């Protein structure tokens, strides 16, 4: 893709979302935190629908961070169960709609049964092209960069790569989202304005959008508002605003 095509784009190709605020949503209603995680599934469905309708090609959702193991064991267990159930209930429907499902993160920490279902869902949907749905589970941006560096270091140790041949492009080929376009739009619900160890490398030039809406409240209309905000921005990637205007006029 040429620079002018990238700068002119009013619709993101790749949206990445931190789905935050489930616990607070539930507590506001006097419900256990888990009820919020369950309610958040409707918002996930709404985002998938919204992306399919608009032809947004990549949707990456942060479902469980490498730090979320610090939560009470009961909540972690319930989240793992929800993950399993969601895989069972939703994968057929996703497949029917042409969605390719991928999980990024350190899956080795999950129960063998969950790992099996993840692999089966990825395999079943591997030929689909309507939308790439990427779920970040036991994911951490630092973990991602570290494991990429480990691969590269092993290549150097084997004498296959010179240390001075290591470029950002080389590192990129070993990251979880290798070869995929970087997120154009990042959304975080729940009111916090932080990255919480999400896609640290890939968010370098992503447009950031924060909303106080809690994740179960984030519906199609709220998504449309985020997309509108994206469309109104001028991305410059280091250039000046005048240069960007010239590029777009050319
Ligand atoms: C996000 O909602 C979901 C996960 C981290 C799994 P939270 O559970 O963090 O909700 P709050 O931030 O406590 O409201
Ligand atoms: C980030 O939310 C992780 C997910 C949404 C999966 P957290 O609720 O874990 O983030 P912090 O702890 O408030 O930064
Ligand atoms: Mg939270």
Short mmCIF file of C-alpha atoms and ligand atoms in Angstrom, two decimals:
data_model
loop_
_atom_site.label_atom_id
_atom_site.label_comp_id
_atom_site.label_asym_id
_atom_site.label_seq_id
_atom_site.Cartn_x
_atom_site.Cartn_y
_atom_site.Cartn_z
CA UNK A 1 0.00 0.00 0.00
CA UNK A 2 1.28 3.46 -0.89
CA UNK A 3 1.66 6.19 1.75
CA UNK A 4 -1.16 8.25 0.26
CA UNK A 5 -3.51 5.27 0.42
CA UNK A 6 -2.59 4.76 4.06
CA UNK A 7 -3.01 8.44 4.94
CA UNK A 8 -6.30 8.78 3.05
CA UNK A 9 -7.99 5.84 4.70
CA UNK A 10 -11.12 6.86 6.54
CA UNK A 11 -12.02 3.35 7.65
CA UNK A 12 -9.55 1.37 9.75
CA UNK A 13 -8.40 -1.96 8.32
CA UNK A 14 -7.51 -3.18 11.78
CA UNK A 15 -9.26 -2.32 15.05
CA UNK A 16 -7.79 -3.41 18.41
CA UNK A 17 -9.90 -3.21 21.57
CA UNK A 18 -9.24 -3.45 25.30
CA UNK A 19 -12.61 -4.66 26.53
CA UNK A 20 -12.51 -3.16 30.01
CA UNK A 21 -15.14 -2.40 32.65
CA UNK A 22 -17.03 -5.69 32.94
CA UNK A 23 -16.53 -5.93 36.70
CA UNK A 24 -17.71 -2.36 37.35
CA UNK A 25 -20.72 -2.88 35.08
CA UNK A 26 -21.78 -5.87 37.19
CA UNK A 27 -21.11 -4.21 40.53
CA UNK A 28 -23.20 -1.20 39.56
CA UNK A 29 -26.07 -3.65 39.21
CA UNK A 30 -25.32 -5.50 42.43
CA UNK A 31 -24.24 -8.57 40.43
CA UNK A 32 -21.09 -10.70 40.75
CA UNK A 33 -18.20 -9.55 38.53
CA UNK A 34 -18.61 -12.61 36.37
CA UNK A 35 -22.06 -11.42 35.23
CA UNK A 36 -20.22 -8.51 33.58
CA UNK A 37 -17.88 -10.83 31.68
CA UNK A 38 -20.90 -12.76 30.43
CA UNK A 39 -22.75 -9.60 29.42
CA UNK A 40 -19.63 -8.48 27.55
CA UNK A 41 -20.16 -11.30 25.05
CA UNK A 42 -23.00 -9.30 23.47
CA UNK A 43 -20.60 -6.44 22.82
CA UNK A 44 -18.15 -8.89 21.20
CA UNK A 45 -20.92 -10.06 18.87
CA UNK A 46 -21.84 -6.46 18.06
CA UNK A 47 -18.22 -5.65 17.14
CA UNK A 48 -17.94 -8.70 14.88
CA UNK A 49 -21.17 -7.70 13.16
CA UNK A 50 -20.05 -4.07 12.84
CA UNK A 51 -16.73 -5.12 11.27
CA UNK A 52 -18.36 -7.59 8.87
CA UNK A 53 -20.89 -4.98 7.72
CA UNK A 54 -18.20 -2.39 7.03
CA UNK A 55 -15.54 -4.65 5.57
CA UNK A 56 -13.07 -4.01 8.41
CA UNK A 57 -10.60 -6.85 7.89
CA UNK A 58 -8.98 -7.33 11.31
CA UNK A 59 -10.44 -7.15 14.80
CA UNK A 60 -8.15 -7.87 17.76
CA UNK A 61 -9.75 -8.18 21.19
CA UNK A 62 -7.88 -8.27 24.51
CA UNK A 63 -9.66 -11.00 26.48
CA UNK A 64 -7.15 -11.95 29.17
CA UNK A 65 -3.81 -10.36 29.94
CA UNK A 66 -0.69 -12.07 31.23
CA UNK A 67 -1.30 -10.09 34.44
CA UNK A 68 -4.93 -11.19 34.86
CA UNK A 69 -3.70 -14.40 36.56
CA UNK A 70 -3.28 -12.15 39.59
CA UNK A 71 -7.05 -12.04 40.03
CA UNK A 72 -8.86 -14.25 42.53
CA UNK A 73 -8.68 -17.91 41.45
CA UNK A 74 -12.46 -18.07 41.24
CA UNK A 75 -12.67 -15.25 38.70
CA UNK A 76 -9.81 -16.71 36.64
CA UNK A 77 -11.56 -20.10 36.62
CA UNK A 78 -14.86 -18.59 35.55
CA UNK A 79 -13.14 -16.63 32.78
CA UNK A 80 -11.50 -19.82 31.49
CA UNK A 81 -14.89 -21.56 31.49
CA UNK A 82 -16.44 -18.64 29.64
CA UNK A 83 -13.66 -18.85 27.07
CA UNK A 84 -14.37 -22.59 26.55
CA UNK A 85 -18.14 -22.09 26.32
CA UNK A 86 -17.72 -19.17 23.93
CA UNK A 87 -15.52 -21.29 21.67
CA UNK A 88 -18.14 -24.07 21.69
CA UNK A 89 -21.12 -21.80 21.13
CA UNK A 90 -19.76 -19.22 18.71
CA UNK A 91 -17.25 -20.90 16.42
CA UNK A 92 -19.80 -22.49 14.08
CA UNK A 93 -21.59 -19.17 13.68
CA UNK A 94 -18.31 -17.34 13.07
CA UNK A 95 -17.35 -19.95 10.48
CA UNK A 96 -20.70 -19.53 8.74
CA UNK A 97 -20.04 -15.81 8.43
CA UNK A 98 -16.57 -16.34 6.98
CA UNK A 99 -14.66 -15.28 10.09
CA UNK A 100 -11.15 -16.56 10.63
CA UNK A 101 -10.36 -16.99 14.30
CA UNK A 102 -6.88 -16.75 15.77
CA UNK A 103 -5.69 -16.72 19.36
CA UNK A 104 -2.52 -14.84 20.27
CA UNK A 105 -0.76 -15.18 23.61
CA UNK A 106 0.95 -17.92 25.56
CA UNK A 107 -1.61 -20.72 25.17
CA UNK A 108 0.68 -23.23 26.88
CA UNK A 109 -0.65 -21.97 30.23
CA UNK A 110 -4.20 -23.10 29.38
CA UNK A 111 -5.77 -26.46 30.22
CA UNK A 112 -5.02 -29.08 27.54
CA UNK A 113 -8.73 -29.32 26.66
CA UNK A 114 -8.91 -25.57 26.02
CA UNK A 115 -5.74 -25.69 23.93
CA UNK A 116 -7.30 -28.47 21.84
CA UNK A 117 -10.45 -26.47 21.22
CA UNK A 118 -8.45 -23.39 20.30
CA UNK A 119 -6.44 -25.39 17.76
CA UNK A 120 -9.61 -26.95 16.33
CA UNK A 121 -11.34 -23.56 15.96
CA UNK A 122 -8.28 -22.06 14.27
CA UNK A 123 -8.04 -25.03 11.93
CA UNK A 124 -11.76 -25.00 11.04
CA UNK A 125 -11.78 -21.30 10.18
CA UNK A 126 -8.30 -21.05 8.63
CA UNK A 127 -9.59 -20.59 5.09
CA UNK A 128 -12.03 -17.77 5.90
CA UNK A 129 -11.43 -14.25 4.65
CA UNK A 130 -14.45 -12.04 5.52
CA UNK A 131 -12.96 -10.96 8.87
CA UNK A 132 -9.90 -11.92 10.89
CA UNK A 133 -10.92 -12.12 14.53
CA UNK A 134 -7.88 -12.24 16.79
CA UNK A 135 -8.36 -12.94 20.48
CA UNK A 136 -5.48 -12.00 22.78
CA UNK A 137 -5.54 -14.48 25.65
CA UNK A 138 -2.77 -14.78 28.22
CA UNK A 139 -1.23 -12.09 26.07
CA UNK A 140 1.24 -9.43 27.10
CA UNK A 141 3.04 -7.00 24.83
CA UNK A 142 6.31 -7.55 26.69
CA UNK A 143 5.93 -11.31 26.37
CA UNK A 144 5.34 -10.89 22.62
CA UNK A 145 8.47 -8.80 22.05
CA UNK A 146 10.53 -11.02 24.34
CA UNK A 147 9.62 -14.24 22.56
CA UNK A 148 10.40 -12.61 19.20
CA UNK A 149 13.82 -11.54 20.51
CA UNK A 150 14.44 -15.08 21.72
CA UNK A 151 13.83 -16.46 18.21
CA UNK A 152 16.17 -13.91 16.71
CA UNK A 153 18.86 -14.56 19.35
CA UNK A 154 18.69 -18.28 18.55
CA UNK A 155 19.23 -17.53 14.85
CA UNK A 156 22.26 -15.41 15.75
CA UNK A 157 23.61 -18.12 18.06
CA UNK A 158 23.30 -20.67 15.24
CA UNK A 159 25.23 -18.35 12.94
CA UNK A 160 22.25 -17.89 10.59
CA UNK A 161 21.94 -14.16 11.20
CA UNK A 162 24.46 -11.40 11.90
CA UNK A 163 23.66 -9.23 14.91
CA UNK A 164 23.89 -6.10 12.79
CA UNK A 165 21.32 -7.54 10.38
CA UNK A 166 18.64 -7.31 13.10
CA UNK A 167 16.13 -4.67 12.03
CA UNK A 168 12.63 -3.84 13.24
CA UNK A 169 11.38 -5.82 10.21
CA UNK A 170 13.28 -8.91 11.41
CA UNK A 171 11.81 -8.66 14.91
CA UNK A 172 8.35 -8.11 13.41
CA UNK A 173 8.41 -11.43 11.59
CA UNK A 174 8.43 -13.22 14.97
CA UNK A 175 5.70 -11.23 16.69
CA UNK A 176 2.23 -12.67 17.24
CA UNK A 177 0.68 -10.48 14.54
CA UNK A 178 3.53 -11.04 12.06
CA UNK A 179 2.55 -10.07 8.54
CA UNK A 180 -0.76 -8.49 9.54
CA UNK A 181 -1.36 -4.76 9.18
CA UNK A 182 -0.78 -2.84 12.41
CA UNK A 183 -3.92 -1.63 14.20
CA UNK A 184 -5.18 1.66 12.78
CA UNK A 185 -7.59 2.27 15.64
CA UNK A 186 -7.25 1.28 19.30
CA UNK A 187 -10.32 1.47 21.53
CA UNK A 188 -10.33 1.12 25.31
CA UNK A 189 -13.63 1.09 27.15
CA UNK A 190 -14.07 1.49 30.90
CA UNK A 191 -12.58 4.95 31.31
CA UNK A 192 -8.93 4.06 32.02
CA UNK A 193 -6.43 5.68 29.71
CA UNK A 194 -3.63 3.14 29.59
CA UNK A 195 -2.32 0.32 27.40
CA UNK A 196 -2.06 -2.34 30.16
CA UNK A 197 0.63 -4.32 28.30
CA UNK A 198 -1.50 -4.83 25.17
CA UNK A 199 0.13 -4.63 21.71
CA UNK A 200 3.15 -2.53 22.71
CA UNK A 201 5.10 -2.87 19.47
CA UNK A 202 2.16 -2.71 17.08
CA UNK A 203 0.47 0.36 18.60
CA UNK A 204 3.39 2.66 17.69
CA UNK A 205 1.29 4.72 15.23
CA UNK A 206 -2.21 3.59 16.11
CA UNK A 207 -4.91 6.20 16.75
CA UNK A 208 -6.02 5.90 20.39
CA UNK A 209 -9.66 6.21 21.43
CA UNK A 210 -10.80 6.06 25.05
CA UNK A 211 -14.41 5.96 26.21
CA UNK A 212 -15.95 5.93 29.70
CA UNK A 213 -18.55 3.42 28.52
CA UNK A 214 -18.15 0.05 30.24
CA UNK A 215 -17.56 -2.86 27.88
CA UNK A 216 -21.07 -4.40 28.18
CA UNK A 217 -22.45 -0.94 27.27
CA UNK A 218 -20.31 -0.60 24.17
CA UNK A 219 -22.79 -1.26 21.36
CA UNK A 220 -22.90 -0.74 17.59
CA UNK A 221 -23.70 2.93 18.01
CA UNK A 222 -20.72 3.44 20.30
CA UNK A 223 -18.52 1.63 17.78
CA UNK A 224 -19.81 3.93 15.03
CA UNK A 225 -18.83 6.95 17.16
CA UNK A 226 -15.29 5.58 17.57
CA UNK A 227 -15.03 5.05 13.81
CA UNK A 228 -16.25 8.57 13.21
CA UNK A 229 -13.55 9.92 15.51
CA UNK A 230 -10.97 7.91 13.56
CA UNK A 231 -12.23 9.27 10.23
CA UNK A 232 -11.83 12.85 11.46
CA UNK A 233 -8.14 12.52 12.33
CA UNK A 234 -5.08 13.35 10.26
CA UNK A 235 -2.43 10.66 10.54
CA UNK A 236 1.04 11.98 9.88
CA UNK A 237 3.52 9.18 10.66
CA UNK A 238 6.22 11.74 11.40
CA UNK A 239 5.58 13.99 8.41
CA UNK A 240 4.14 17.51 8.58
CA UNK A 241 0.46 18.24 8.08
CA UNK A 242 1.32 20.14 4.87
CA UNK A 243 3.20 17.15 3.47
CA UNK A 244 0.25 14.91 4.21
CA UNK A 245 -2.14 17.30 2.43
CA UNK A 246 0.17 17.37 -0.60
CA UNK A 247 0.32 13.58 -0.63
CA UNK A 248 -3.47 13.39 -0.53
CA UNK A 249 -3.86 15.97 -3.32
CA UNK A 250 -1.40 14.19 -5.59
C1 LIG B 1 -12.23 -6.54 31.54
O1 LIG B 1 -13.10 -6.15 32.55
C2 LIG B 1 -12.22 -8.03 31.35
C3 LIG B 1 -10.97 -8.70 31.78
C4 LIG B 1 -9.90 -8.12 32.20
C5 LIG B 1 -10.98 -10.14 31.68
P1 LIG B 1 -12.62 -6.07 34.06
O2 LIG B 1 -12.89 -7.39 34.71
O3 LIG B 1 -11.22 -5.61 34.15
O4 LIG B 1 -13.61 -4.98 34.63
P2 LIG B 1 -13.24 -3.83 35.67
O5 LIG B 1 -12.12 -3.05 35.07
O6 LIG B 1 -12.86 -4.50 36.95
O7 LIG B 1 -14.51 -3.04 35.77
C1 LIG B 2 -6.81 -5.07 30.52
O1 LIG B 2 -7.76 -4.79 31.50
C2 LIG B 2 -6.90 -6.49 30.09
C3 LIG B 2 -8.14 -6.91 29.44
C4 LIG B 2 -9.18 -6.18 29.16
C5 LIG B 2 -8.18 -8.29 29.07
P1 LIG B 2 -7.37 -4.80 33.05
O2 LIG B 2 -8.61 -4.49 33.77
O3 LIG B 2 -6.68 -6.07 33.40
O4 LIG B 2 -6.32 -3.59 33.12
P2 LIG B 2 -5.77 -2.80 34.40
O5 LIG B 2 -5.32 -3.80 35.40
O6 LIG B 2 -6.89 -1.97 34.92
O7 LIG B 2 -4.66 -1.95 33.84
MG1 LIG B 3 -10.38 -3.76 34.28
#
